[in-house]
Short mmCIF file of C-alpha atoms and ligand atoms in Angstrom, two decimals:
data_model
loop_
_atom_site.label_atom_id
_atom_site.label_comp_id
_atom_site.label_asym_id
_atom_site.label_seq_id
_atom_site.Cartn_x
_atom_site.Cartn_y
_atom_site.Cartn_z
CA UNK A 1393 0.05 0.30 -0.26
CA UNK A 1394 1.25 3.32 -1.10
CA UNK A 1395 0.87 6.67 0.76
CA UNK A 1396 -2.69 8.11 -0.12
CA UNK A 1397 -2.82 10.74 -2.85
CA UNK A 1398 -4.56 13.68 -2.70
CA UNK A 1399 -6.45 15.44 -6.03
CA UNK A 1400 -10.23 17.32 -6.39
CA UNK A 1401 -11.73 15.09 -8.80
CA UNK A 1402 -11.14 11.58 -8.71
CA UNK A 1403 -12.57 9.85 -12.02
CA UNK A 1404 -13.12 6.36 -12.40
CA UNK A 1405 -13.11 4.84 -16.05
CA UNK A 1406 -10.90 6.24 -18.84
CA UNK A 1407 -14.11 5.60 -21.87
CA UNK A 1408 -16.20 8.23 -23.67
CA UNK A 1409 -17.47 9.24 -20.23
CA UNK A 1410 -14.20 9.67 -18.08
CA UNK A 1411 -12.59 11.46 -20.74
CA UNK A 1412 -15.26 13.83 -21.95
CA UNK A 1413 -15.76 14.51 -18.24
CA UNK A 1414 -11.89 15.38 -17.44
CA UNK A 1415 -12.48 17.14 -21.20
CA UNK A 1416 -15.22 19.54 -19.59
CA UNK A 1417 -13.80 20.23 -15.98
CA UNK A 1418 -10.73 21.49 -16.95
CA UNK A 1419 -12.20 23.77 -19.64
CA UNK A 1420 -14.29 24.95 -16.38
CA UNK A 1421 -10.92 25.54 -14.73
CA UNK A 1422 -10.36 22.31 -12.27
CA UNK A 1423 -7.09 21.41 -13.43
CA UNK A 1424 -6.68 19.15 -10.18
CA UNK A 1425 -7.95 16.03 -11.89
CA UNK A 1426 -6.92 12.00 -11.78
CA UNK A 1427 -8.29 9.42 -14.22
CA UNK A 1428 -8.23 5.82 -12.42
CA UNK A 1429 -8.44 3.35 -15.58
CA UNK A 1430 -7.82 -0.45 -14.68
CA UNK A 1431 -6.81 -1.56 -18.05
CA UNK A 1432 -3.62 -0.01 -19.70
CA UNK A 1433 -5.09 2.62 -22.15
CA UNK A 1434 -8.45 4.63 -22.63
CA UNK A 1435 -10.83 4.07 -25.04
CA UNK A 1436 -13.47 1.51 -23.05
CA UNK A 1437 -15.65 -0.83 -24.84
CA UNK A 1438 -13.73 0.59 -27.90
CA UNK A 1439 -10.71 -0.86 -26.70
CA UNK A 1440 -12.41 -4.16 -25.15
CA UNK A 1441 -14.19 -5.40 -27.44
CA UNK A 1442 -12.44 -6.81 -30.99
CA UNK A 1443 -14.23 -8.88 -32.11
CA UNK A 1444 -14.05 -9.01 -35.77
CA UNK A 1445 -16.78 -7.15 -37.77
CA UNK A 1446 -17.20 -4.94 -34.40
CA UNK A 1447 -18.84 -1.25 -35.26
CA UNK A 1448 -21.52 1.22 -33.60
CA UNK A 1449 -24.88 1.46 -34.38
CA UNK A 1450 -25.97 4.87 -34.60
CA UNK A 1451 -23.50 6.88 -37.12
CA UNK A 1452 -20.25 8.02 -35.82
CA UNK A 1453 -20.75 11.52 -36.89
CA UNK A 1454 -23.42 10.99 -33.83
CA UNK A 1455 -21.74 8.71 -32.06
CA UNK A 1456 -18.99 11.32 -31.08
CA UNK A 1457 -17.93 13.85 -28.69
CA UNK A 1458 -19.56 17.30 -29.79
CA UNK A 1459 -16.06 18.96 -28.87
CA UNK A 1460 -13.77 17.18 -30.72
CA UNK A 1461 -15.62 16.51 -34.53
CA UNK A 1462 -14.17 14.21 -36.75
CA UNK A 1463 -14.56 15.02 -40.29
CA UNK A 1464 -12.36 11.41 -41.19
CA UNK A 1465 -14.58 9.02 -40.35
CA UNK A 1466 -14.66 6.16 -43.12
CA UNK A 1467 -17.50 4.50 -42.74
CA UNK A 1468 -20.89 5.95 -41.92
CA UNK A 1469 -20.82 3.74 -39.05
CA UNK A 1470 -17.16 3.53 -37.97
CA UNK A 1471 -15.53 -0.39 -37.02
CA UNK A 1472 -14.73 -0.56 -33.32
CA UNK A 1473 -10.58 0.32 -34.39
CA UNK A 1474 -11.32 3.53 -35.46
CA UNK A 1475 -13.92 4.65 -33.17
CA UNK A 1476 -10.51 3.66 -30.36
CA UNK A 1477 -8.05 5.44 -32.64
CA UNK A 1478 -10.57 8.31 -32.78
CA UNK A 1479 -10.44 8.59 -28.57
CA UNK A 1480 -6.99 7.96 -27.98
CA UNK A 1481 -6.55 10.78 -30.44
CA UNK A 1482 -8.60 12.94 -28.46
CA UNK A 1483 -6.58 11.85 -25.40
CA UNK A 1484 -3.31 12.70 -26.80
CA UNK A 1485 -4.19 16.16 -27.77
CA UNK A 1486 -5.92 16.88 -24.73
CA UNK A 1487 -2.90 15.91 -22.67
CA UNK A 1488 -5.65 12.82 -20.79
CA UNK A 1489 -2.39 10.95 -20.66
CA UNK A 1490 -0.37 12.98 -18.54
CA UNK A 1491 -3.88 12.61 -15.83
CA UNK A 1492 -4.44 8.77 -16.12
CA UNK A 1493 -3.51 6.10 -13.74
CA UNK A 1494 -3.01 2.78 -15.74
CA UNK A 1495 -3.78 -0.63 -14.22
CA UNK A 1496 -5.00 1.14 -10.91
CA UNK A 1497 -9.11 -0.42 -10.03
CA UNK A 1498 -11.03 0.92 -8.07
CA UNK A 1499 -11.52 -1.47 -5.10
CA UNK A 1500 -13.45 0.54 -2.71
CA UNK A 1501 -14.26 4.50 -2.03
CA UNK A 1502 -15.42 5.78 1.70
CA UNK A 1503 -17.02 9.24 2.28
CA UNK A 1504 -14.90 10.74 5.46
CA UNK A 1505 -16.72 13.96 6.02
CA UNK A 1506 -15.17 15.57 3.56
CA UNK A 1507 -13.60 13.79 0.90
CA UNK A 1508 -13.38 10.01 -0.80
CA UNK A 1509 -11.09 8.19 0.70
CA UNK A 1510 -10.28 5.55 -2.15
CA UNK A 1511 -8.86 2.17 -2.82
CA UNK A 1512 -7.39 0.72 -5.59
CA UNK A 1513 -7.11 -2.90 -5.87
CA UNK A 1514 -4.02 -2.75 -7.02
CA UNK A 1515 -2.86 -0.75 -3.74
CA UNK A 1516 -3.15 3.11 -4.45
CA UNK A 1517 -5.12 4.98 -1.99
CA UNK A 1518 -6.52 8.29 -2.83
CA UNK A 1519 -8.11 11.60 -1.68
CA UNK A 1520 -10.79 13.26 -3.27
CA UNK A 1521 -13.11 15.95 -3.06
CA UNK A 1522 -15.05 14.67 -5.74
CA UNK A 1523 -15.80 11.23 -7.18
CA UNK A 1524 -16.70 10.46 -10.69
CA UNK A 1525 -17.77 7.16 -11.75
CA UNK A 1526 -17.65 6.96 -15.68
CA UNK A 1527 -17.32 2.78 -15.31
CA UNK A 1528 -19.66 1.77 -17.70
CA UNK A 1529 -22.42 -1.02 -17.91
CA UNK A 1530 -20.99 -3.00 -20.72
CA UNK A 1531 -17.90 -4.30 -19.09
CA UNK A 1532 -18.21 -7.52 -17.05
CA UNK A 1533 -18.60 -10.01 -19.77
CA UNK A 1534 -21.72 -12.72 -18.90
CA UNK A 1535 -21.05 -16.52 -19.28
CA UNK A 1536 -23.83 -18.43 -18.54
CA UNK A 1537 -23.15 -21.48 -15.78
CA UNK A 1538 -23.73 -24.23 -18.09
CA UNK A 1539 -23.40 -27.31 -16.92
CA UNK A 1540 -20.16 -29.53 -18.57
CA UNK A 1541 -18.70 -26.33 -19.70
CA UNK A 1542 -15.60 -26.91 -18.52
CA UNK A 1543 -15.22 -30.86 -19.84
CA UNK A 1544 -15.57 -28.61 -23.07
CA UNK A 1545 -11.92 -29.31 -24.75
CA UNK A 1546 -11.41 -27.05 -26.93
CA UNK A 1547 -11.50 -23.20 -26.93
CA UNK A 1548 -14.30 -20.89 -25.93
CA UNK A 1549 -13.81 -17.31 -25.09
CA UNK A 1550 -16.32 -14.29 -24.84
CA UNK A 1551 -16.78 -11.94 -27.90
CA UNK A 1552 -15.53 -8.80 -25.56
CA UNK A 1553 -11.85 -11.03 -25.07
CA UNK A 1554 -11.77 -12.82 -28.64
CA UNK A 1555 -8.75 -14.59 -29.19
CA UNK A 1556 -6.85 -12.80 -32.19
CA UNK A 1557 -4.37 -15.57 -32.26
CA UNK A 1558 -7.13 -18.42 -33.04
CA UNK A 1559 -7.88 -19.13 -36.42
CA UNK A 1560 -11.42 -20.31 -37.49
CA UNK A 1561 -10.66 -21.38 -40.95
CA UNK A 1562 -12.20 -24.90 -41.23
CA UNK A 1563 -13.10 -24.56 -37.62
CA UNK A 1564 -16.75 -25.32 -36.70
CA UNK A 1565 -17.68 -22.83 -34.15
CA UNK A 1566 -20.85 -22.68 -31.72
CA UNK A 1567 -22.32 -18.84 -30.90
CA UNK A 1568 -23.93 -19.06 -28.33
CA UNK A 1569 -26.48 -15.88 -28.35
CA UNK A 1570 -28.17 -14.04 -30.79
CA UNK A 1571 -27.18 -10.38 -29.24
CA UNK A 1572 -25.64 -6.86 -30.26
CA UNK A 1573 -21.94 -8.44 -30.36
CA UNK A 1574 -23.28 -12.13 -32.11
CA UNK A 1575 -25.35 -9.53 -34.70
CA UNK A 1576 -21.82 -8.13 -35.96
CA UNK A 1577 -19.17 -11.13 -36.30
CA UNK A 1578 -21.24 -14.08 -37.27
CA UNK A 1579 -21.37 -12.31 -40.42
CA UNK A 1580 -17.61 -11.71 -40.79
CA UNK A 1581 -16.65 -15.09 -39.18
CA UNK A 1582 -19.09 -16.65 -41.16
CA UNK A 1583 -16.92 -16.57 -44.21
CA UNK A 1584 -14.24 -18.73 -43.65
CA UNK A 1585 -15.59 -21.64 -40.75
CA UNK A 1586 -16.82 -24.92 -41.70
CA UNK A 1587 -19.52 -24.25 -40.13
CA UNK A 1588 -21.71 -22.04 -37.44
CA UNK A 1589 -24.07 -23.12 -35.03
CA UNK A 1590 -26.20 -20.06 -33.49
CA UNK A 1591 -27.48 -21.16 -30.47
CA UNK A 1592 -30.52 -18.86 -30.21
CA UNK A 1593 -33.07 -18.56 -27.39
CA UNK A 1594 -34.46 -14.96 -28.57
CA UNK A 1595 -34.52 -13.83 -31.98
CA UNK A 1596 -33.88 -10.39 -32.36
CA UNK A 1597 -35.58 -7.56 -34.38
CA UNK A 1598 -32.36 -6.32 -37.45
CA UNK A 1599 -32.83 -3.69 -39.02
CA UNK A 1600 -30.96 -2.45 -41.74
CA UNK A 1601 -28.54 0.18 -41.59
CA UNK A 1602 -27.74 2.90 -44.32
CA UNK A 1603 -23.91 1.33 -43.91
CA UNK A 1604 -20.96 2.51 -46.66
CA UNK A 1605 -17.53 4.01 -47.14
CA UNK A 1606 -17.64 8.35 -46.35
CA UNK A 1607 -16.27 9.86 -49.87
CA UNK A 1608 -13.69 11.32 -50.13
CA UNK A 1609 -14.69 14.58 -51.36
CA UNK A 1610 -17.24 14.23 -48.54
CA UNK A 1611 -14.07 14.02 -45.96
CA UNK A 1612 -12.88 17.09 -47.71
CA UNK A 1613 -15.94 18.82 -47.12
CA UNK A 1614 -16.47 18.26 -43.55
CA UNK A 1615 -12.97 19.35 -42.78
CA UNK A 1616 -12.97 22.52 -44.95
CA UNK A 1617 -16.62 23.12 -44.16
CA UNK A 1618 -17.27 21.96 -40.80
CA UNK A 1619 -20.90 24.07 -40.88
CA UNK A 1620 -21.88 20.74 -42.94
CA UNK A 1621 -20.21 18.45 -40.86
CA UNK A 1622 -22.60 19.86 -37.52
CA UNK A 1623 -25.39 19.56 -40.50
CA UNK A 1624 -24.97 16.23 -40.86
CA UNK A 1625 -24.98 15.65 -37.10
CA UNK A 1626 -28.04 17.70 -36.73
CA UNK A 1627 -29.91 15.44 -39.28
CA UNK A 1628 -28.34 12.20 -38.46
CA UNK A 1629 -29.95 13.32 -34.42
CA UNK A 1630 -33.05 14.39 -35.37
CA UNK A 1631 -33.53 11.75 -37.70
CA UNK A 1632 -32.97 9.39 -34.36
CA UNK A 1633 -34.57 11.06 -32.35
CA UNK A 1634 -38.14 9.94 -34.14
CA UNK A 1635 -37.32 6.14 -33.74
CA UNK A 1636 -38.12 7.25 -29.77
CA UNK A 1637 -41.59 6.89 -31.20
CA UNK A 1638 -41.55 3.29 -32.07
CA UNK A 1639 -40.41 2.73 -28.37
CA UNK A 1640 -43.90 4.65 -27.19
CA UNK A 1641 -45.75 2.20 -29.50
CA UNK A 1642 -46.37 4.92 -31.69
CA UNK A 1643 -48.88 2.97 -34.17
CA UNK A 1644 -47.25 4.69 -37.72
CA UNK A 1645 -43.46 4.33 -36.22
CA UNK A 1646 -44.00 0.54 -35.01
CA UNK A 1647 -45.76 -0.08 -38.41
CA UNK A 1648 -43.05 1.62 -40.83
CA UNK A 1649 -40.37 -0.29 -38.67
CA UNK A 1650 -42.13 -3.75 -38.71
CA UNK A 1651 -42.54 -3.32 -42.10
CA UNK A 1652 -38.40 -2.56 -42.88
CA UNK A 1653 -37.81 -5.17 -40.39
CA UNK A 1654 -40.02 -7.97 -42.64
CA UNK A 1655 -38.74 -6.48 -46.01
CA UNK A 1656 -34.63 -7.57 -44.70
CA UNK A 1657 -35.63 -10.73 -43.43
CA UNK A 1658 -38.09 -11.77 -46.44
CA UNK A 1659 -35.22 -10.13 -48.93
CA UNK A 1660 -32.44 -12.94 -47.55
CA UNK A 1661 -34.77 -15.58 -46.24
CA UNK A 1662 -36.73 -17.96 -48.35
CA UNK A 1663 -36.93 -20.69 -45.97
CA UNK A 1664 -40.08 -20.41 -44.28
CA UNK A 1665 -39.10 -21.99 -41.76
CA UNK A 1666 -36.15 -20.08 -41.47
CA UNK A 1667 -38.28 -17.40 -41.29
CA UNK A 1668 -40.46 -18.70 -38.57
CA UNK A 1669 -37.24 -19.35 -36.54
CA UNK A 1670 -35.47 -15.52 -37.42
CA UNK A 1671 -39.56 -14.18 -36.32
CA UNK A 1672 -39.63 -12.77 -32.93
CA UNK A 1673 -42.13 -13.57 -30.51
CA UNK A 1674 -42.21 -10.01 -28.24
CA UNK A 1675 -42.98 -6.11 -29.58
CA UNK A 1676 -40.88 -4.86 -31.89
CA UNK A 1677 -38.36 -2.76 -29.33
CA UNK A 1678 -38.95 -4.94 -26.40
CA UNK A 1679 -35.26 -6.02 -27.08
CA UNK A 1680 -32.69 -3.55 -28.25
CA UNK A 1681 -33.78 -3.49 -32.09
CA UNK A 1682 -30.24 -4.73 -33.63
CA UNK A 1683 -29.05 -3.03 -36.81
CA UNK A 1684 -27.12 -5.01 -39.64
CA UNK A 1685 -26.89 -5.42 -43.89
CA UNK A 1686 -25.47 -8.99 -42.93
CA UNK A 1687 -26.88 -10.75 -40.26
CA UNK A 1688 -29.79 -12.15 -42.65
CA UNK A 1689 -28.05 -13.18 -45.25
CA UNK A 1690 -25.23 -14.57 -42.88
CA UNK A 1691 -28.19 -16.56 -41.48
CA UNK A 1692 -28.90 -17.44 -45.30
CA UNK A 1693 -25.47 -19.66 -46.21
CA UNK A 1694 -25.50 -22.79 -46.01
CA UNK A 1695 -22.60 -23.24 -43.98
CA UNK A 1696 -24.92 -21.46 -40.88
CA UNK A 1697 -27.07 -23.22 -38.23
CA UNK A 1698 -29.69 -21.78 -36.79
CA UNK A 1699 -30.22 -24.31 -33.35
CA UNK A 1700 -33.46 -22.18 -31.94
CA UNK A 1701 -32.89 -22.56 -28.06
CA UNK A 1702 -29.85 -21.77 -25.54
CA UNK A 1703 -27.95 -24.34 -24.47
CA UNK A 1704 -28.78 -26.84 -21.70
CA UNK A 1705 -25.05 -28.90 -21.82
CA UNK A 1706 -22.06 -29.35 -22.48
CA UNK A 1707 -20.63 -33.25 -22.97
CA UNK A 1708 -16.42 -33.06 -23.73
CA UNK A 1709 -17.02 -31.36 -28.14
CA UNK A 1710 -20.32 -31.81 -27.62
CA UNK A 1711 -23.17 -28.64 -27.06
CA UNK A 1712 -26.79 -30.12 -26.61
CA UNK A 1713 -29.55 -27.48 -26.74
CA UNK A 1714 -32.72 -27.08 -24.72
CA UNK A 1715 -34.97 -28.85 -27.66
CA UNK A 1716 -32.73 -31.71 -27.34
CA UNK A 1717 -30.62 -30.60 -30.56
CA UNK A 1718 -26.78 -32.00 -30.53
CA UNK A 1719 -23.89 -30.55 -32.21
CA UNK A 1720 -20.12 -30.93 -32.30
CA UNK A 1721 -18.06 -27.99 -32.03
CA UNK A 1722 -14.23 -26.96 -32.25
CA UNK A 1723 -14.81 -23.47 -31.00
CA UNK A 1724 -16.75 -21.79 -28.96
CA UNK A 1725 -18.19 -18.55 -29.20
CA UNK A 1726 -19.91 -16.70 -25.85
CA UNK A 1727 -22.12 -13.84 -27.37
CA UNK A 1728 -24.22 -13.63 -24.42
CA UNK A 1729 -23.11 -9.67 -23.00
CA UNK A 1730 -22.69 -8.64 -20.02
CA UNK A 1731 -23.63 -7.73 -16.62
CA UNK A 1732 -25.65 -4.96 -16.82
CA UNK A 1733 -28.13 -3.92 -13.74
CA UNK A 1734 -25.44 -5.95 -11.33
CA UNK A 1735 -22.54 -4.35 -11.87
CA UNK A 1736 -22.83 -1.00 -10.05
CA UNK A 1737 -24.32 -2.97 -7.55
CA UNK A 1738 -21.36 -4.33 -7.86
CA UNK A 1739 -19.59 -1.82 -6.53
CA UNK A 1740 -18.18 -1.21 -2.74
CA UNK A 1741 -18.99 2.43 -2.01
CA UNK A 1742 -19.58 4.15 1.38
CA UNK A 1743 -21.60 7.28 1.99
CA UNK A 1744 -22.55 9.18 5.14
CA UNK A 1745 -23.38 7.67 8.17
CA UNK A 1746 -21.41 4.35 6.71
CA UNK A 1747 -24.27 3.74 4.16
CA UNK A 1748 -23.19 0.76 1.98
CA UNK A 1749 -24.27 1.61 -1.61
CA UNK A 1750 -26.00 -1.56 -1.65
CA UNK A 1751 -27.93 -0.94 0.93
CA UNK A 1752 -29.28 1.95 -0.10
CA UNK A 1753 -30.24 -0.05 -3.53
CA UNK A 1754 -31.05 -2.80 -2.35
CA UNK A 1755 -34.60 -2.67 -3.37
CA UNK A 1756 -33.04 -1.03 -6.63
CA UNK A 1757 -30.73 1.14 -8.38
CA UNK A 1758 -31.40 4.89 -8.25
CA UNK A 1759 -30.06 7.83 -8.96
CA UNK A 1760 -31.58 11.88 -9.62
CA UNK A 1761 -31.39 12.65 -13.06
CA UNK A 1762 -29.23 9.10 -13.11
CA UNK A 1763 -26.67 11.25 -11.41
CA UNK A 1764 -26.47 11.70 -8.22
CA UNK A 1765 -27.82 9.36 -4.81
CA UNK A 1766 -29.03 10.79 -1.76
CA UNK A 1767 -26.50 10.01 0.84
CA UNK A 1768 -23.31 10.01 -1.09
CA UNK A 1769 -22.24 13.94 -1.50
CA UNK A 1770 -20.20 14.35 -4.30
CA UNK A 1771 -20.33 11.57 -6.19
CA UNK A 1772 -21.22 11.32 -9.37
CA UNK A 1773 -22.43 8.20 -12.08
CA UNK A 1774 -22.04 9.13 -15.29
CA UNK A 1775 -24.73 6.63 -17.80
CA UNK A 1776 -26.16 5.73 -13.95
CA UNK A 1777 -29.15 3.88 -13.60
CA UNK A 1778 -31.86 5.80 -16.07
CA UNK A 1779 -29.73 7.13 -18.57
CA UNK A 1780 -29.37 3.93 -21.19
CA UNK A 1781 -30.79 4.69 -24.46
CA UNK A 1782 -32.60 2.28 -27.17
CA UNK A 1783 -32.77 4.61 -29.96
CA UNK A 1784 -29.92 7.49 -29.98
CA UNK A 1785 -26.40 7.44 -29.28
CA UNK A 1786 -25.28 7.30 -25.71
CA UNK A 1787 -22.62 10.04 -25.44
CA UNK A 1788 -25.46 12.51 -25.56
CA UNK A 1789 -26.23 11.13 -22.79
CA UNK A 1790 -23.18 11.55 -21.08
CA UNK A 1791 -22.46 14.79 -22.62
CA UNK A 1792 -25.59 16.74 -20.73
CA UNK A 1793 -24.99 14.26 -17.99
CA UNK A 1794 -21.65 16.06 -17.59
CA UNK A 1795 -22.57 19.35 -18.62
CA UNK A 1796 -24.80 19.51 -15.30
CA UNK A 1797 -21.60 18.30 -12.85
CA UNK A 1798 -19.47 20.49 -13.80
CA UNK A 1799 -22.13 23.65 -13.73
CA UNK A 1800 -23.32 22.11 -10.71
CA UNK A 1801 -19.61 21.83 -9.11
CA UNK A 1802 -18.69 25.63 -10.68
CA UNK A 1803 -21.91 26.73 -9.01
CA UNK A 1804 -20.60 24.99 -5.51
CA UNK A 1805 -16.85 26.81 -6.03
CA UNK A 1806 -18.87 30.41 -6.59
CA UNK A 1807 -21.17 29.93 -3.63
CA UNK A 1808 -18.27 28.27 -1.50
CA UNK A 1809 -20.22 24.69 -0.49
CA UNK A 1810 -17.93 22.13 -0.56
CA UNK A 1811 -20.26 19.29 -1.18
CA UNK A 1812 -23.76 18.30 -1.75
CA UNK A 1813 -25.84 15.95 -1.88
CA UNK A 1814 -29.13 15.21 -4.09
CA UNK A 1815 -32.08 15.77 -2.28
CA UNK A 1816 -34.01 12.33 -0.89
CA UNK A 1817 -37.38 14.34 -1.78
CA UNK A 1818 -35.88 14.91 -5.85
CA UNK A 1819 -34.56 11.86 -6.29
CA UNK A 1820 -37.38 9.95 -5.25
CA UNK A 1821 -40.05 11.54 -7.27
CA UNK A 1822 -37.29 11.28 -10.66
CA UNK A 1823 -37.59 7.57 -9.66
CA UNK A 1824 -41.26 7.56 -9.57
CA UNK A 1825 -41.48 9.04 -12.30
CA UNK A 1826 -39.13 6.90 -13.66
CA UNK A 1827 -40.88 3.79 -12.71
CA UNK A 1828 -43.96 4.92 -13.38
CA UNK A 1829 -43.53 6.34 -17.08
CA UNK A 1830 -41.54 3.22 -18.05
CA UNK A 1831 -44.14 0.71 -16.85
CA UNK A 1832 -45.68 1.84 -20.23
CA UNK A 1833 -43.24 1.69 -22.70
CA UNK A 1834 -42.80 -2.32 -24.97
CA UNK A 1835 -39.44 -2.57 -22.82
CA UNK A 1836 -41.86 -3.23 -19.46
CA UNK A 1837 -45.10 -4.28 -21.53
CA UNK A 1838 -43.58 -5.86 -24.27
CA UNK A 1839 -43.58 -9.16 -23.69
CA UNK A 1840 -40.00 -10.23 -23.09
CA UNK A 1841 -37.38 -10.20 -20.82
CA UNK A 1842 -34.13 -8.16 -21.54
CA UNK A 1843 -30.78 -7.06 -20.21
CA UNK A 1844 -32.81 -3.80 -19.45
CA UNK A 1845 -34.07 -5.12 -16.42
CA UNK A 1846 -33.15 -6.15 -12.91
CA UNK A 1847 -34.12 -9.70 -11.09
CA UNK A 1848 -36.70 -8.50 -10.33
CA UNK A 1849 -38.45 -6.73 -13.47
CA UNK A 1850 -38.04 -3.28 -13.03
CA UNK A 1851 -36.15 -1.52 -16.01
CA UNK A 1852 -33.49 1.02 -13.90
CA UNK A 1853 -31.60 1.11 -17.21
CA UNK A 1854 -33.02 3.06 -19.80
CA UNK A 1855 -34.00 6.90 -19.89
CA UNK A 1856 -37.86 6.49 -21.40
CA UNK A 1857 -38.25 10.29 -22.95
CA UNK A 1858 -35.83 11.59 -26.17
CA UNK A 1859 -32.78 12.65 -25.66
CA UNK A 1860 -33.88 16.05 -26.40
CA UNK A 1861 -36.21 16.04 -23.05
CA UNK A 1862 -33.33 14.84 -21.20
CA UNK A 1863 -31.07 17.50 -22.18
CA UNK A 1864 -33.11 20.02 -20.99
CA UNK A 1865 -33.82 19.07 -18.01
CA UNK A 1866 -30.49 18.43 -16.90
CA UNK A 1867 -29.37 22.09 -18.51
CA UNK A 1868 -32.40 22.86 -16.14
CA UNK A 1869 -31.69 21.08 -12.96
CA UNK A 1870 -29.57 23.25 -10.61
CA UNK A 1871 -28.25 23.35 -7.28
CA UNK A 1872 -31.16 23.39 -5.76
CA UNK A 1873 -31.87 19.94 -6.16
CA UNK A 1874 -29.41 19.51 -3.91
CA UNK A 1875 -28.82 19.22 -0.03
CA UNK A 1876 -25.96 21.02 1.02
CA UNK A 1877 -23.97 19.02 2.89
CA UNK A 1878 -21.65 19.59 6.24
CA UNK A 1879 -17.49 19.13 6.38
CA UNK A 1880 -17.20 20.81 9.35
C1 FAD B 1348 -19.82 -3.81 -28.47
C2 FAD B 1348 -20.23 -2.73 -28.08
C3 FAD B 1348 -21.28 -1.51 -29.30
C4 FAD B 1348 -21.21 -1.00 -28.72
N1 FAD B 1348 -22.15 0.42 -29.07
C5 FAD B 1348 -22.85 1.56 -29.09
C6 FAD B 1348 -23.36 2.38 -29.86
O1 FAD B 1348 -23.60 2.11 -31.17
N2 FAD B 1348 -24.05 3.69 -29.81
C7 FAD B 1348 -23.94 4.02 -28.31
O2 FAD B 1348 -24.98 4.92 -27.87
N3 FAD B 1348 -23.51 2.72 -27.59
C8 FAD B 1348 -23.26 1.69 -27.69
N4 FAD B 1348 -22.17 0.70 -26.93
C9 FAD B 1348 -22.70 1.30 -25.60
C10 FAD B 1348 -20.89 1.97 -24.79
O3 FAD B 1348 -20.55 0.99 -23.86
C11 FAD B 1348 -21.13 3.57 -24.41
O4 FAD B 1348 -22.07 3.94 -25.50
C12 FAD B 1348 -19.47 3.91 -24.32
O5 FAD B 1348 -18.91 3.08 -25.05
C13 FAD B 1348 -19.55 3.84 -22.84
O6 FAD B 1348 -19.00 4.77 -21.97
P1 FAD B 1348 -18.56 4.85 -20.73
O7 FAD B 1348 -17.30 5.29 -20.87
O8 FAD B 1348 -19.71 4.84 -19.82
O9 FAD B 1348 -18.44 3.32 -20.61
P2 FAD B 1348 -16.80 1.99 -21.03
O10 FAD B 1348 -16.69 2.55 -22.48
O11 FAD B 1348 -17.80 1.06 -20.53
O12 FAD B 1348 -15.38 2.78 -20.01
C14 FAD B 1348 -15.47 1.55 -18.61
C15 FAD B 1348 -14.37 2.35 -18.27
O13 FAD B 1348 -13.89 2.03 -17.36
C16 FAD B 1348 -13.03 1.02 -16.53
N5 FAD B 1348 -13.63 0.88 -15.83
C17 FAD B 1348 -14.22 -0.62 -15.06
N6 FAD B 1348 -14.74 -0.23 -13.95
C18 FAD B 1348 -13.12 0.10 -13.32
C19 FAD B 1348 -12.89 0.11 -11.95
N7 FAD B 1348 -12.98 -0.44 -10.95
N8 FAD B 1348 -11.59 0.67 -11.48
C20 FAD B 1348 -11.00 1.82 -13.23
N9 FAD B 1348 -11.45 1.39 -13.93
C21 FAD B 1348 -12.74 0.75 -14.68
C22 FAD B 1348 -13.14 0.44 -17.94
O14 FAD B 1348 -11.72 0.10 -18.25
C23 FAD B 1348 -13.38 1.18 -19.01
O15 FAD B 1348 -12.25 1.69 -19.63
C24 FAD B 1348 -21.94 -0.46 -26.78
C25 FAD B 1348 -21.29 -1.11 -26.45
C26 FAD B 1348 -20.70 -2.26 -26.47
C27 FAD B 1348 -20.09 -3.59 -25.09
#
């Protein structure tokens, strides 16, 4: 254990959240900032997910920082390596690498009355006035516990831990899961694998997207005339905001999305039995709507087979599905997503009066405006509860949260307030509103179980409104939502 070091703002995580927080805090004049990052580089999601075909599912001009527009995106939906390189460049240009303590994993944080006392698993100790969590929601791979999994003789890995030393050409690959990652990597591996067997518990809705290379002349235009780039971003923003209507069950929007999906399915899949197998048994939008131009064509290939069931057990190289079908495989790839709602609960954080965060959240994740928790002074969660989206870029949500936090910190400084925590009644009203509004959405009543929900079926993950509404709410919320906390 090293000696305790001091800083003003301690940020945990160097993904989009942590980087945007550091950039905006510095703009406001806060200089004493440290970023703890458990890995060895910035990038978060885009450093961790390197599987073939990894890409964003909202256009890159929208899925990037407003403060750091990038005229050079090579495709409409940039691939993971390009997004990661963009984040590294932003971090280099802004001098953020100097703020980073890499290889440091937040182990615990305790409010000591004036400061947060933070310990890392690797033995660092920090004292900070403000603690900001930018740890993300999709970074702890979820691998289901399947009887006999240990007996599988070949390589088996999660999509977020891709084994790049393994050549899948000529191999029989079993893919478990049909979520956002599988939809991207299955079309890629199917090009060379001898056989790909996809275990699908529930079919997703997969819609086409207007992807493709951005022509060099257009990139030059974005470089030379920044207004054109801003117009493109604004255009994408408004188009993606319109998608919100699908989740609200507006008939015309739902019809439009359903027609688009059906056309895409029927264009690639001619076998009625396979069409039926790929038809989701729930309302569109209940689970995340996925986007790909390659998924259905990949499933139509001769070397790809879909088993309409999860894996029940593994005996050596044999995988047996719940419906009794059995196959032999050389490699297993878990496309089974991440621990989402329980990832935040795992944090060992102790607030005022020794209150553990796990206790404060025993009846479910909650945070005022998805950002701060009553009883936990000067602690802010970026992409906290109720800030996820089904229809637009979450970078916009992070930016709205960060703008709110830095404005609050600024105001505290000018008013001579050392610490604040949200008023419990403000937080309770926000949570009641969230639960009420979400209960009538397709996410809660569309006939599916999804990773948006916790063990009780509550949805603490998503923001029910448009991004524009959240931006307006965050811009309006001020110090009145918080109570000063005595640090005497
Ligand atoms: C494959 C994939 C594709 C996606 N595509 C999109 C998309 O197209 N559009 C969209 O809006 N969203 C997308 N998302 C969601 C994506 O996670 C967010 O867009 C965004 O990357 C979140 O940024 P973040 O900084 O909050 O979290 P992350 O990117 O997850 O970064 C969190 C960082 O915190 C670090 N960390 C975690 N725990 C600790 C700890 N205890 N101590 C120290 N460091 C820690 C991690 O190592 C990581 O670097 C995608 C997610 C995945 C997995």
